[in-house]
Phi, psi and omega in degrees: 000122182272171183298321181297317181294321177297319178296319178297317178296319178297320178294317178295321178296318179294325176294318179293318180296314179298318178297321179293319180290318182294323184262018183298334182278349177262117186303119175055023174249096179211153188276004187300308182299317180297318180291323176294319178297313180296318178298313179298318181298315185270324187253350176108166185297318182297320179297323178293322178293318176299318178298316180299315180296308181300311184297315182295307184292319182288322179285329179286345171300322180271325186266345178119127177267155176186184180296337179293339180301318179298318182286333172295316178299315180299312181300308181293330177292316178299314180299317179292322177299315179296318177298321177296321178292322175300315180295326179291320186264330180227072187285353182245028180288150179290157184296329179294329177288322175295326178289330174295319175298323176298321178296312179299323180295324177298320177290317180298318178302312179297323178295315180296316179297321178294322177296323179292328177293328176297323181294335179260014171104000178278147176290124188300305187296320178296316181293315182295313182293324177293328180270355183301319176300324177291322178295321177293324174298315178299315181297315180295321179292328175299316179300313181296313181295322178292317179297326181277314188275329185299315178297321181291306181292325178298319177297316178295317181296315181293325178295313182281338174296319178292318185284319187247005178052056177288127176262147181266079178255000000 
């Protein structure tokens, strides 16, 4: 991983953190998952995991740390890893297909967080069903953020991939 790629990941992480903090008052509508998906798709699975780690820990400094922080990192890392694998094998998929993956990721994120609550003694189905409207909000915001951010960031990534030979590792 070269210095330019690390700088790019740091810039994307700061964008995700700022978006999460600014939109904290809107339930589960934040750009973090979408930015992690786009990062994984264009820069590779490892970059998405680094993004998940940086974004979660740095934004939770402001929003509150807890045992859920670990599971947020795990959830966003899984989502980013899959996005990175999609980018490695199907690098020319249309943005609407990536946004469908974003929708599924919003539901998957909520499922993983609900499973962790089961591990600490909460009843799974009651917790999951009560949180389903928030998960759908998260999924819908992922679609919107991917549709808005992917063309802009994708253009920048492809431009800089040619110029700086970014590898998707």
